[in-house]
Every structure is written in structure tokens, then in C-alpha cells.
Short mmCIF file of C-alpha atoms in Angstrom, two decimals:
data_model
loop_
_atom_site.label_atom_id
_atom_site.label_comp_id
_atom_site.label_asym_id
_atom_site.label_seq_id
_atom_site.Cartn_x
_atom_site.Cartn_y
_atom_site.Cartn_z
CA MET A 1 56.11 111.38 62.22
CA MET A 2 55.11 108.94 59.42
CA PHE A 3 51.81 108.28 61.00
CA ALA A 4 51.12 111.82 61.38
CA ALA A 5 51.98 112.44 57.51
CA ALA A 6 49.82 109.78 56.60
CA ALA A 7 46.81 110.93 58.75
CA ALA A 8 47.33 114.24 57.05
CA ALA A 9 47.09 112.74 53.61
CA ILE A 10 43.95 110.90 54.43
CA ILE A 11 42.23 113.93 55.62
CA VAL A 12 43.06 115.49 52.28
CA ALA A 13 41.76 112.54 50.49
CA MET A 14 38.69 112.92 52.64
CA VAL A 15 38.00 116.44 51.77
CA ILE A 16 38.31 115.64 48.10
CA THR A 17 36.02 112.81 48.27
CA PHE A 18 33.57 115.00 50.11
CA ALA A 19 33.66 117.52 47.38
CA ARG A 20 32.62 114.74 44.84
CA ALA A 21 29.86 113.69 47.07
CA VAL A 22 28.69 117.09 47.00
CA LEU A 23 29.32 118.07 43.54
CA GLY A 24 29.04 114.71 41.79
CA PRO A 25 26.78 114.87 38.94
CA SER A 26 25.42 111.19 38.72
CA LEU A 27 24.11 108.74 41.27
CA TYR A 28 27.13 106.48 40.97
CA ASP A 29 29.52 109.32 41.66
CA ARG A 30 27.90 109.81 44.88
CA ILE A 31 27.58 106.21 45.89
CA LEU A 32 31.44 105.69 45.03
CA ALA A 33 32.08 108.76 47.30
CA GLY A 34 30.20 107.53 50.03
CA ASN A 35 32.16 104.07 49.58
CA SER A 36 35.39 105.47 49.38
CA PHE A 37 34.94 107.92 52.15
CA GLY A 38 34.11 104.87 54.36
CA THR A 39 37.34 103.17 53.32
CA LYS A 40 39.08 106.57 54.25
CA THR A 41 37.51 106.30 57.56
CA VAL A 42 38.66 102.81 58.18
CA LEU A 43 42.30 103.73 57.16
CA LEU A 44 42.38 106.73 59.55
CA LEU A 45 40.99 104.65 62.30
CA GLY A 46 43.89 102.36 61.95
CA ILE A 47 46.52 105.23 61.75
CA MET A 48 44.61 106.85 64.78
CA GLY A 49 45.24 103.74 66.70
CA TYR A 50 49.10 103.86 66.05
CA LEU A 51 49.29 107.57 66.74
CA THR A 52 47.97 107.13 70.22
CA GLY A 53 50.11 104.03 70.74
CA ARG A 54 47.08 101.67 71.17
CA PRO A 55 46.63 99.90 68.15
CA ASP A 56 43.98 97.59 69.34
CA PHE A 57 41.53 99.90 67.54
CA LEU A 58 42.42 97.89 64.32
CA ASP A 59 39.67 95.20 64.75
CA ILE A 60 37.33 98.11 65.08
CA ALA A 61 38.65 99.40 61.55
CA LEU A 62 38.03 95.91 60.31
CA LEU A 63 34.33 95.98 61.26
CA TYR A 64 33.81 99.16 59.66
CA ALA A 65 35.03 97.76 56.44
CA LEU A 66 32.42 95.04 56.73
CA ILE A 67 29.74 97.52 57.42
CA ASN A 68 30.82 99.93 54.66
CA PHE A 69 30.90 96.94 52.10
CA VAL A 70 27.48 95.76 53.24
CA ALA A 71 25.86 99.12 53.09
CA THR A 72 27.18 99.85 49.52
CA ILE A 73 25.90 96.51 48.41
CA ALA A 74 22.47 97.32 49.79
CA ILE A 75 22.30 100.72 48.14
CA LEU A 76 23.43 99.26 44.84
CA LYS A 77 21.07 96.42 45.17
CA PHE A 78 18.28 98.97 46.24
CA PHE A 79 18.75 100.97 42.92
CA ARG A 80 18.77 97.84 40.78
CA TYR A 81 15.60 96.27 42.12
CA ARG A 82 13.71 99.27 43.75
CA THR A 83 12.72 97.48 46.68
CA MET A 84 14.54 96.22 49.96
CA SER A 85 13.61 92.54 49.44
CA PRO A 86 12.59 91.52 46.04
CA THR A 87 10.61 88.25 45.89
CA MET A 88 11.27 85.98 43.06
CA ASP A 89 8.06 87.54 41.20
CA ASP A 90 9.53 90.85 41.58
CA LEU A 91 12.75 89.67 40.03
CA ARG A 92 10.98 88.04 37.07
CA GLN A 93 8.69 91.00 36.46
CA ILE A 94 11.92 93.43 36.37
CA GLU A 95 13.67 91.23 34.00
CA LYS A 96 10.40 91.07 31.72
CA GLU A 97 10.36 94.99 31.95
CA LYS A 98 13.98 95.24 31.03
CA ALA A 99 13.54 92.82 28.00
CA GLU A 100 10.58 95.00 26.67
CA MET B 1 41.11 119.03 94.12
CA GLU B 2 43.80 120.71 91.95
CA ASP B 3 42.79 121.92 88.72
CA PHE B 4 43.21 119.64 85.62
CA GLN B 5 44.35 120.53 82.17
CA THR B 6 43.84 118.46 79.13
CA PRO B 7 47.33 117.72 77.70
CA LEU B 8 47.74 119.17 74.19
CA GLN B 9 48.80 116.50 71.82
CA PRO B 10 49.14 116.46 67.93
CA ILE B 11 46.10 114.25 67.79
CA ILE B 12 44.24 117.50 68.66
CA LEU B 13 44.95 118.50 65.08
CA LEU B 14 43.33 115.54 63.71
CA ASP B 15 40.22 116.19 66.00
CA LEU B 16 40.03 119.70 64.58
CA ALA B 17 40.19 118.45 61.12
CA ILE B 18 37.51 115.86 61.79
CA LEU B 19 35.36 118.41 63.47
CA SER B 20 35.61 120.86 60.63
CA LEU B 21 34.64 118.11 58.02
CA LEU B 22 31.60 117.38 60.17
CA ILE B 23 30.60 120.92 60.16
CA ALA B 24 31.14 121.28 56.28
CA THR B 25 29.23 118.17 55.93
CA ALA B 26 26.30 119.63 58.00
CA PHE B 27 26.19 122.75 55.82
CA ALA B 28 26.34 120.77 52.58
CA MET B 29 23.39 118.74 53.79
CA MET B 30 21.44 122.04 54.46
CA ARG B 31 22.28 123.44 51.03
CA VAL B 32 22.12 120.36 48.73
CA ARG B 33 18.57 120.11 47.12
CA ARG B 34 18.99 116.37 45.67
CA LEU B 35 17.63 114.17 48.25
CA PHE B 36 20.09 111.15 47.06
CA ALA B 37 23.14 113.56 47.70
CA VAL B 38 21.63 114.42 51.25
CA VAL B 39 21.32 110.88 51.98
CA MET B 40 24.97 109.91 50.99
CA LEU B 41 26.15 112.98 52.83
CA SER B 42 24.47 111.74 56.16
CA GLY B 43 26.56 108.58 55.70
CA ILE B 44 29.35 110.47 55.47
CA PHE B 45 28.35 112.49 58.56
CA SER B 46 27.98 109.43 60.48
CA PHE B 47 31.41 108.12 59.58
CA LEU B 48 32.94 111.22 60.66
CA ALA B 49 31.06 111.24 63.82
CA ALA B 50 32.18 107.79 64.55
CA LEU B 51 35.78 108.94 63.96
CA PHE B 52 35.34 111.55 66.48
CA PHE B 53 33.73 109.23 69.11
CA VAL B 54 36.83 106.66 68.50
CA SER B 55 39.32 109.78 69.38
CA LEU B 56 37.10 110.56 72.38
CA ASP B 57 37.71 106.81 73.58
CA ALA B 58 34.05 105.92 73.31
CA VAL B 59 34.64 103.02 71.09
CA ASP B 60 31.31 101.41 71.80
CA VAL B 61 29.26 104.36 70.92
CA ALA B 62 31.50 104.82 67.77
CA PHE B 63 30.58 101.17 66.99
CA THR B 64 26.94 101.98 67.26
CA GLU B 65 27.13 105.09 65.17
CA ALA B 66 28.91 103.26 62.22
CA ALA B 67 26.32 100.44 62.30
CA VAL B 68 23.26 102.32 62.73
CA GLY B 69 24.26 105.65 61.18
CA ALA B 70 26.28 104.75 58.19
CA GLY B 71 24.72 101.29 57.60
CA ILE B 72 21.22 100.90 58.39
CA SER B 73 19.85 104.49 58.40
CA THR B 74 21.42 105.31 54.95
CA VAL B 75 19.38 102.18 53.51
CA LEU B 76 16.22 103.35 55.45
CA MET B 77 16.59 106.99 54.24
CA LEU B 78 16.88 105.87 50.61
CA THR B 79 13.68 103.69 51.08
CA GLY B 80 11.98 106.79 52.33
CA MET B 81 13.18 108.85 49.45
CA LEU B 82 11.91 106.43 46.87
CA LEU B 83 8.68 106.50 48.29
CA THR B 84 8.36 110.18 48.14
CA ALA B 85 10.21 112.68 46.15
CA ARG B 86 13.60 113.02 44.69
CA ARG B 87 14.14 116.49 45.39
CA GLU B 88 13.67 119.07 48.23
CA LYS B 89 10.92 121.67 47.80
CA PRO B 90 12.12 125.25 47.90
CA ALA B 91 11.78 126.64 51.47
CA VAL B 92 8.76 128.67 52.35
CA PRO B 93 9.80 132.14 52.83
CA GLY B 94 8.92 134.27 55.86
CA HIS B 95 9.56 131.56 58.44
CA LYS B 96 13.26 131.79 58.21
CA ASN B 97 14.13 134.51 60.64
CA ILE B 98 12.18 132.59 63.71
CA ALA B 99 13.86 129.22 62.83
CA MET B 100 17.16 131.02 62.61
CA VAL B 101 16.38 132.71 66.23
CA ILE B 102 15.32 129.43 67.81
CA CYS B 103 18.58 127.73 66.40
CA LEU B 104 20.84 130.50 67.82
CA VAL B 105 19.28 130.36 71.22
CA THR B 106 19.25 126.73 71.56
CA GLY B 107 22.84 126.56 70.28
CA ALA B 108 23.98 129.57 72.69
CA ALA B 109 22.23 127.63 75.60
CA LEU B 110 24.21 124.31 74.76
CA PHE B 111 27.47 126.47 74.57
CA TYR B 112 26.67 127.92 77.77
CA ALA B 113 26.02 124.36 79.09
CA THR B 114 29.49 123.16 77.99
CA ILE B 115 31.32 125.65 80.11
CA ASP B 116 30.50 123.70 83.38
CA MET B 117 31.55 120.45 82.04
CA PRO B 118 34.80 119.00 83.19
CA ALA B 119 37.80 118.87 81.04
CA PHE B 120 38.05 115.90 78.90
CA GLY B 121 39.84 112.88 80.83
CA ASP B 122 39.81 114.92 84.01
CA PRO B 123 40.32 112.31 86.84
CA ASN B 124 38.47 114.49 89.29
CA ALA B 125 35.36 114.65 87.16
CA PRO B 126 32.25 113.50 88.99
CA ALA B 127 31.96 110.68 86.24
CA ASN B 128 35.25 109.45 87.50
CA ILE B 129 35.39 109.53 91.36
CA HIS B 130 32.00 108.25 92.68
CA ILE B 131 30.39 105.39 91.26
CA GLY B 132 32.46 105.31 88.18
CA GLN B 133 35.37 104.30 90.16
CA GLU B 134 33.49 101.64 92.10
CA PHE B 135 32.49 99.87 88.88
CA VAL B 136 36.21 99.93 87.46
CA GLU B 137 37.27 98.26 90.67
CA ARG B 138 34.45 95.76 91.04
CA THR B 139 33.89 94.60 87.67
CA PRO B 140 37.18 92.28 87.53
CA GLN B 141 36.07 90.22 90.70
CA ASP B 142 32.08 90.46 90.18
CA ILE B 143 32.08 89.30 86.50
CA GLU B 144 35.24 88.57 84.70
CA ILE B 145 34.61 90.82 81.54
CA PRO B 146 37.47 93.32 80.65
CA ASN B 147 35.10 95.77 79.09
CA ILE B 148 33.45 97.65 81.95
CA VAL B 149 30.90 99.32 79.61
CA THR B 150 29.46 95.89 78.52
CA ALA B 151 29.70 94.75 82.15
CA VAL B 152 27.40 97.66 83.19
CA LEU B 153 24.93 97.35 80.07
CA ALA B 154 24.60 93.57 80.08
CA SER B 155 24.98 92.70 84.07
CA TYR B 156 24.62 95.44 86.32
CA ARG B 157 21.56 96.98 84.56
CA GLY B 158 20.71 93.86 82.77
CA PHE B 159 16.92 94.04 83.33
CA ASP B 160 16.87 97.87 82.37
CA THR B 161 18.58 96.70 78.95
CA LEU B 162 16.33 93.74 78.59
CA GLY B 163 13.31 96.47 79.01
CA GLU B 164 15.07 98.92 76.34
CA VAL B 165 15.06 95.71 73.86
CA LEU B 166 11.48 94.97 74.44
CA VAL B 167 10.47 98.84 73.80
CA VAL B 168 12.35 98.78 70.50
CA PHE B 169 10.77 95.46 69.48
CA ALA B 170 7.32 96.87 70.45
CA ALA B 171 7.93 99.85 68.27
CA GLY B 172 9.20 97.97 65.47
CA VAL B 173 5.90 95.60 65.46
CA GLY B 174 4.01 98.73 65.73
CA VAL B 175 5.19 100.40 62.80
CA MET B 176 5.05 97.09 60.88
CA LEU B 177 1.42 96.67 61.59
CA LEU B 178 0.74 100.43 60.77
CA LEU B 179 2.23 99.92 57.34
CA GLY B 180 0.57 96.71 56.64
CA ALA B 181 2.18 93.63 55.01
CA GLY B 182 2.92 95.27 51.58
CA SER B 183 5.69 97.31 53.51
CA LEU B 184 7.72 94.15 53.79
CA ARG B 185 8.54 94.36 50.26
CA GLY B 186 9.45 97.89 49.97
CA GLY B 187 6.01 99.16 49.08
CA ARG B 188 6.07 98.79 45.48
CA LYS B 189 2.67 99.76 45.12
CA VAL B 190 3.45 103.31 46.10
CA LYS B 191 4.76 105.30 42.91
CA ASP B 192 6.35 108.49 42.73
CA ASP B 193 4.46 109.71 39.54
CA ARG B 194 6.37 112.51 38.05
CA PRO B 195 6.67 113.12 34.24
CA GLY B 196 9.96 112.01 32.88
CA ASP B 197 10.68 109.70 35.93
CA ASP B 198 10.75 106.30 33.83
CA GLU B 199 13.05 107.44 30.99
CA THR B 200 15.88 108.74 33.28
CA GLU B 201 15.46 105.98 35.70
CA HIS B 202 18.65 104.04 34.91
CA ASP B 203 20.83 107.01 33.68
CA GLY B 204 21.51 108.01 37.19
CA ARG B 205 21.83 111.82 36.15
CA GLU B 206 18.48 112.24 37.58
CA PHE B 207 19.80 111.96 41.26
#
């Protein structure tokens, strides 16, 4: 019963986060919404394992947490440097542009 | 062969919630014009799909969906978006009706096809009685791997999997040859020249 209540609460939180991803006026609102939606997925995965009586899904939830983290870092890095794999020259040029 | 009914469990409610969120995300992706929002929404869609796969017991498919759908393709679509435009162009009027009819017919055909499918978890389903049963019984003796899907993928049809890997590798090399060496650095030479782009670049409001 307790797990069902927790699952329901997470679903509600997911709906709210989803609304922020659709409405969110700025870029960072949306990145944050995507990231926290991933976190909610991880939580729901863990709870689903206990709901069905097989908590061995927990390590998959851990892997999702890792993927979510890496994806968010990649997106943020991308907006900082505007390229997927900046070379040292690119970085120097970006810093120079910033300074001007 | 007696009839099999999928047992009604409270987890069904959770499935319903996940599926309704999936539909809501799909509609939002169609309606929203800011492409960055669409990219983030597609990441959310992948996470939801992965959740649903786990609830269907297809853990390895969920694994792939989360890694490829939510992780890599989000970043790839961002790359594509930065090379093109930030906003979707308004739809051309006049073609909507034909597209709608095609979508409805395809959807109806898919729904019609699901009627013939066996119920979820049916022990009498064709997938569970003939060769599937054989694999379940033989895997522990043939190769000592607890996960049968992994055993089939990497051992029983190992050459097939190797061929698939080769095809994917060849496709990657082909794309890289087509785009040229500059594509490795994210194609910085290509600029999305639109008035006012540079001023608002780091504000974030533009997206």
C-alpha cells in the first residue's frame, strides 16, 4: 500500500515536471525538467520493483541515473561550447570572444 | 488449449498512467514549435517508453531505450537543431487531410493486428511453447548464462549479431566520410545566420 501511494505521488510529480517541459519559458527550465523527469523515472523504476515483488530492478534504476546524469552534462556542455567535442583552440577562441 | 486471461493487478493502473503520459508527450511534441522543447520532450518520451518496457518485463529493451533514446539521440538531435533552425516552420496548408487519412488508416490497421495477438504473459502463446521453451530449457546446460536473451543474442546467433555490428559500423563510417573531417568537431563552420541570434545566445529565452 505504501509503495502504491509513493508510485502515485511520483506520477503526479511526473505530470508537473512534464508541464514545465512543455511550458517552461527558458532553456534552463526545460533542461531541468528533462533531468528531473529522468530522476523520477529512476525512482518509479525502484518502486515498481517492490510493487511487483522483484526488487532486482534496482541496479537498472542505478544505470538510468548514470545515463541521465551523462546526458544532462552533455547537453549543458553543448550549450556552453556550441560543439560536441571542443578542441583546445575552440575553447581558447570562445574564451576570447567572451572577454571582448 | 484453455483460454488465458491476463491477471488484473494494481500495477495495471501504473501502466495506464505511464501510457497516458506517453500519449500526452506525443501530442505535446506535435504542438510545440520550439525545437529545443521538442528535443527535451523526446527525451522524456524515451524515459516513459523505457518505464513501460520494464513493466512489460522487457528489461533489456528498456535498457537500450534509455541509453539510446534518452541519452544519445537527445544529444544527436540537439546537434542537428543547432545546425539548422531553432523553430519549426508553420505547416503547409492543404496537405493535412491526406496525411490525417494515412495516419488514421495505418493506426486502424495496427489496432486490427493487435486483436490476433495472444494476451500478455499467456503461457500458450506461440512464442512461449515451441522454440522459446527449448531455449529456456537448454540454456542452463549449453552455456551457463542466467539471462536467456543474452545467451540467444551473443551465443546461439552470435554470427548474426556480429554481422549487425558490422552493418552499424559501416553505416557510421559512411556517414563520417560523407560529412567530412569537419563533422568531428561539430561542424562549427556552418552557422545559423539569423538576425538577433547572437545577442540572445546565452540568455536561454530564445529557446
